[in-house]
Amino acid sequence: MNAPASQLKPLSIRRELPTVSDSPQINVVRRFYDAKGDLEVIRSVVAEDARWDVAEGFPNGGVYDGLERIVNGFFPFLGAFQEFRCVGDEFYEDGGHVIVLGRYIGTTVKGNGVVSRFAHFFTLREGKITQLRQTSDTLPIARALEH
């Protein structure tokens, strides 16, 4: 017989990853964040065959295969902002993966400020980002852009 839901205890299969402040792979991700849209820097840290998987509801959300599609299809959303930054608050590394919990901070061209939380899951190979899986709180960004 199955136990009632009120008697079920959560099953934890989570593996604790140590927070890492600095490593070669985390430094690549930090360079990506510090680029602030500078295509020269972005091209230096993102692989030609990279894949971007951006949450639906985020500006230009969707899946982009290849650096040129990422640059030409995803990054144009920055044109709606006077300023847009990715601020990493916590960095975790596990093998070829870097996980970042942080905040987007920006001001739209209409002067609306926005702060939105994100989780980025990066895969790296040979010192370059090969994949980004992104999830974020898209509502604050959508509200800032609509006014």
PDB file of N, CA, C and O in Angstrom, residues 20-48:
ATOM      1  N   VAL A  20      33.868  27.170  -5.899  1.00  0.00           N
ATOM      2  CA  VAL A  20      35.249  27.432  -6.288  1.00  0.00           C
ATOM      3  C   VAL A  20      35.327  28.892  -6.705  1.00  0.00           C
ATOM      4  O   VAL A  20      34.512  29.355  -7.499  1.00  0.00           O
ATOM      5  N   SER A  21      36.276  29.605  -6.164  1.00  0.00           N
ATOM      6  CA  SER A  21      36.362  31.016  -6.516  1.00  0.00           C
ATOM      7  C   SER A  21      37.181  31.249  -7.775  1.00  0.00           C
ATOM      8  O   SER A  21      36.955  32.206  -8.492  1.00  0.00           O
ATOM      9  N   ASP A  22      38.112  30.362  -8.046  1.00  0.00           N
ATOM     10  CA  ASP A  22      38.984  30.562  -9.197  1.00  0.00           C
ATOM     11  C   ASP A  22      39.513  29.228  -9.707  1.00  0.00           C
ATOM     12  O   ASP A  22      39.870  28.351  -8.927  1.00  0.00           O
ATOM     13  N   SER A  23      39.532  29.090 -11.004  1.00  0.00           N
ATOM     14  CA  SER A  23      40.119  27.943 -11.685  1.00  0.00           C
ATOM     15  C   SER A  23      40.233  28.358 -13.141  1.00  0.00           C
ATOM     16  O   SER A  23      39.617  29.340 -13.558  1.00  0.00           O
ATOM     17  N   PRO A  24      40.997  27.648 -13.947  1.00  0.00           N
ATOM     18  CA  PRO A  24      41.094  28.022 -15.363  1.00  0.00           C
ATOM     19  C   PRO A  24      39.732  28.070 -16.057  1.00  0.00           C
ATOM     20  O   PRO A  24      39.460  28.978 -16.834  1.00  0.00           O
ATOM     21  N   GLN A  25      38.858  27.101 -15.755  1.00  0.00           N
ATOM     22  CA  GLN A  25      37.550  27.078 -16.414  1.00  0.00           C
ATOM     23  C   GLN A  25      36.648  28.204 -15.907  1.00  0.00           C
ATOM     24  O   GLN A  25      35.940  28.833 -16.681  1.00  0.00           O
ATOM     25  N   ILE A  26      36.679  28.461 -14.618  1.00  0.00           N
ATOM     26  CA  ILE A  26      35.884  29.565 -14.071  1.00  0.00           C
ATOM     27  C   ILE A  26      36.397  30.887 -14.624  1.00  0.00           C
ATOM     28  O   ILE A  26      35.607  31.787 -14.928  1.00  0.00           O
ATOM     29  N   ASN A  27      37.697  31.007 -14.824  1.00  0.00           N
ATOM     30  CA  ASN A  27      38.249  32.236 -15.408  1.00  0.00           C
ATOM     31  C   ASN A  27      37.729  32.469 -16.828  1.00  0.00           C
ATOM     32  O   ASN A  27      37.500  33.611 -17.224  1.00  0.00           O
ATOM     33  N   VAL A  28      37.523  31.400 -17.607  1.00  0.00           N
ATOM     34  CA  VAL A  28      36.955  31.536 -18.951  1.00  0.00           C
ATOM     35  C   VAL A  28      35.534  32.096 -18.844  1.00  0.00           C
ATOM     36  O   VAL A  28      35.162  33.020 -19.570  1.00  0.00           O
ATOM     37  N   VAL A  29      34.750  31.561 -17.924  1.00  0.00           N
ATOM     38  CA  VAL A  29      33.373  32.035 -17.744  1.00  0.00           C
ATOM     39  C   VAL A  29      33.379  33.488 -17.272  1.00  0.00           C
ATOM     40  O   VAL A  29      32.595  34.307 -17.754  1.00  0.00           O
ATOM     41  N   ARG A  30      34.273  33.820 -16.356  1.00  0.00           N
ATOM     42  CA  ARG A  30      34.367  35.219 -15.895  1.00  0.00           C
ATOM     43  C   ARG A  30      34.727  36.152 -17.057  1.00  0.00           C
ATOM     44  O   ARG A  30      34.185  37.249 -17.154  1.00  0.00           O
ATOM     45  N   ARG A  31      35.617  35.723 -17.946  1.00  0.00           N
ATOM     46  CA  ARG A  31      35.956  36.541 -19.121  1.00  0.00           C
ATOM     47  C   ARG A  31      34.734  36.737 -20.011  1.00  0.00           C
ATOM     48  O   ARG A  31      34.515  37.826 -20.552  1.00  0.00           O
ATOM     49  N   PHE A  32      33.936  35.684 -20.155  1.00  0.00           N
ATOM     50  CA  PHE A  32      32.700  35.796 -20.931  1.00  0.00           C
ATOM     51  C   PHE A  32      31.785  36.849 -20.303  1.00  0.00           C
ATOM     52  O   PHE A  32      31.266  37.726 -20.991  1.00  0.00           O
ATOM     53  N   TYR A  33      31.581  36.793 -18.993  1.00  0.00           N
ATOM     54  CA  TYR A  33      30.727  37.779 -18.313  1.00  0.00           C
ATOM     55  C   TYR A  33      31.317  39.181 -18.428  1.00  0.00           C
ATOM     56  O   TYR A  33      30.591  40.144 -18.654  1.00  0.00           O
ATOM     57  N   ASP A  34      32.611  39.300 -18.268  1.00  0.00           N
ATOM     58  CA  ASP A  34      33.258  40.617 -18.313  1.00  0.00           C
ATOM     59  C   ASP A  34      33.246  41.226 -19.716  1.00  0.00           C
ATOM     60  O   ASP A  34      33.456  42.428 -19.870  1.00  0.00           O
ATOM     61  N   ALA A  35      32.973  40.419 -20.744  1.00  0.00           N
ATOM     62  CA  ALA A  35      32.950  40.918 -22.123  1.00  0.00           C
ATOM     63  C   ALA A  35      31.861  41.967 -22.325  1.00  0.00           C
ATOM     64  O   ALA A  35      32.018  42.864 -23.155  1.00  0.00           O
ATOM     65  N   LYS A  36      30.749  41.850 -21.606  1.00  0.00           N
ATOM     66  CA  LYS A  36      29.637  42.802 -21.712  1.00  0.00           C
ATOM     67  C   LYS A  36      29.248  43.050 -23.174  1.00  0.00           C
ATOM     68  O   LYS A  36      29.057  44.187 -23.598  1.00  0.00           O
ATOM     69  N   GLY A  37      29.180  41.975 -23.939  1.00  0.00           N
ATOM     70  CA  GLY A  37      28.759  42.093 -25.333  1.00  0.00           C
ATOM     71  C   GLY A  37      29.875  42.344 -26.325  1.00  0.00           C
ATOM     72  O   GLY A  37      29.619  42.415 -27.527  1.00  0.00           O
ATOM     73  N   ASP A  38      31.115  42.467 -25.877  1.00  0.00           N
ATOM     74  CA  ASP A  38      32.257  42.690 -26.768  1.00  0.00           C
ATOM     75  C   ASP A  38      32.489  41.418 -27.591  1.00  0.00           C
ATOM     76  O   ASP A  38      32.945  40.402 -27.072  1.00  0.00           O
ATOM     77  N   LEU A  39      32.161  41.479 -28.879  1.00  0.00           N
ATOM     78  CA  LEU A  39      32.221  40.287 -29.719  1.00  0.00           C
ATOM     79  C   LEU A  39      33.617  39.705 -29.851  1.00  0.00           C
ATOM     80  O   LEU A  39      33.775  38.495 -30.005  1.00  0.00           O
ATOM     81  N   GLU A  40      34.636  40.533 -29.793  1.00  0.00           N
ATOM     82  CA  GLU A  40      36.013  40.022 -29.876  1.00  0.00           C
ATOM     83  C   GLU A  40      36.303  39.100 -28.694  1.00  0.00           C
ATOM     84  O   GLU A  40      36.859  38.016 -28.858  1.00  0.00           O
ATOM     85  N   VAL A  41      35.902  39.516 -27.506  1.00  0.00           N
ATOM     86  CA  VAL A  41      36.123  38.690 -26.314  1.00  0.00           C
ATOM     87  C   VAL A  41      35.247  37.448 -26.374  1.00  0.00           C
ATOM     88  O   VAL A  41      35.710  36.334 -26.088  1.00  0.00           O
ATOM     89  N   ILE A  42      33.996  37.623 -26.752  1.00  0.00           N
ATOM     90  CA  ILE A  42      33.082  36.476 -26.832  1.00  0.00           C
ATOM     91  C   ILE A  42      33.637  35.427 -27.795  1.00  0.00           C
ATOM     92  O   ILE A  42      33.681  34.240 -27.481  1.00  0.00           O
ATOM     93  N   ARG A  43      34.112  35.855 -28.946  1.00  0.00           N
ATOM     94  CA  ARG A  43      34.685  34.912 -29.921  1.00  0.00           C
ATOM     95  C   ARG A  43      35.943  34.226 -29.383  1.00  0.00           C
ATOM     96  O   ARG A  43      36.254  33.108 -29.781  1.00  0.00           O
ATOM     97  N   SER A  44      36.637  34.861 -28.453  1.00  0.00           N
ATOM     98  CA  SER A  44      37.854  34.258 -27.914  1.00  0.00           C
ATOM     99  C   SER A  44      37.570  33.195 -26.854  1.00  0.00           C
ATOM    100  O   SER A  44      38.432  32.367 -26.570  1.00  0.00           O
ATOM    101  N   VAL A  45      36.367  33.185 -26.280  1.00  0.00           N
ATOM    102  CA  VAL A  45      36.073  32.227 -25.210  1.00  0.00           C
ATOM    103  C   VAL A  45      34.970  31.237 -25.561  1.00  0.00           C
ATOM    104  O   VAL A  45      34.750  30.281 -24.823  1.00  0.00           O
ATOM    105  N   VAL A  46      34.268  31.444 -26.681  1.00  0.00           N
ATOM    106  CA  VAL A  46      33.184  30.544 -27.089  1.00  0.00           C
ATOM    107  C   VAL A  46      33.626  29.767 -28.323  1.00  0.00           C
ATOM    108  O   VAL A  46      34.102  30.350 -29.300  1.00  0.00           O
ATOM    109  N   ALA A  47      33.449  28.454 -28.288  1.00  0.00           N
ATOM    110  CA  ALA A  47      33.849  27.578 -29.399  1.00  0.00           C
ATOM    111  C   ALA A  47      32.961  27.806 -30.626  1.00  0.00           C
ATOM    112  O   ALA A  47      31.789  28.171 -30.502  1.00  0.00           O
ATOM    113  N   GLU A  48      33.531  27.579 -31.799  1.00  0.00           N
ATOM    114  CA  GLU A  48      32.796  27.736 -33.068  1.00  0.00           C
ATOM    115  C   GLU A  48      31.550  26.853 -33.117  1.00  0.00           C
ATOM    116  O   GLU A  48      30.542  27.226 -33.706  1.00  0.00           O
TER     117      GLU A  48
END
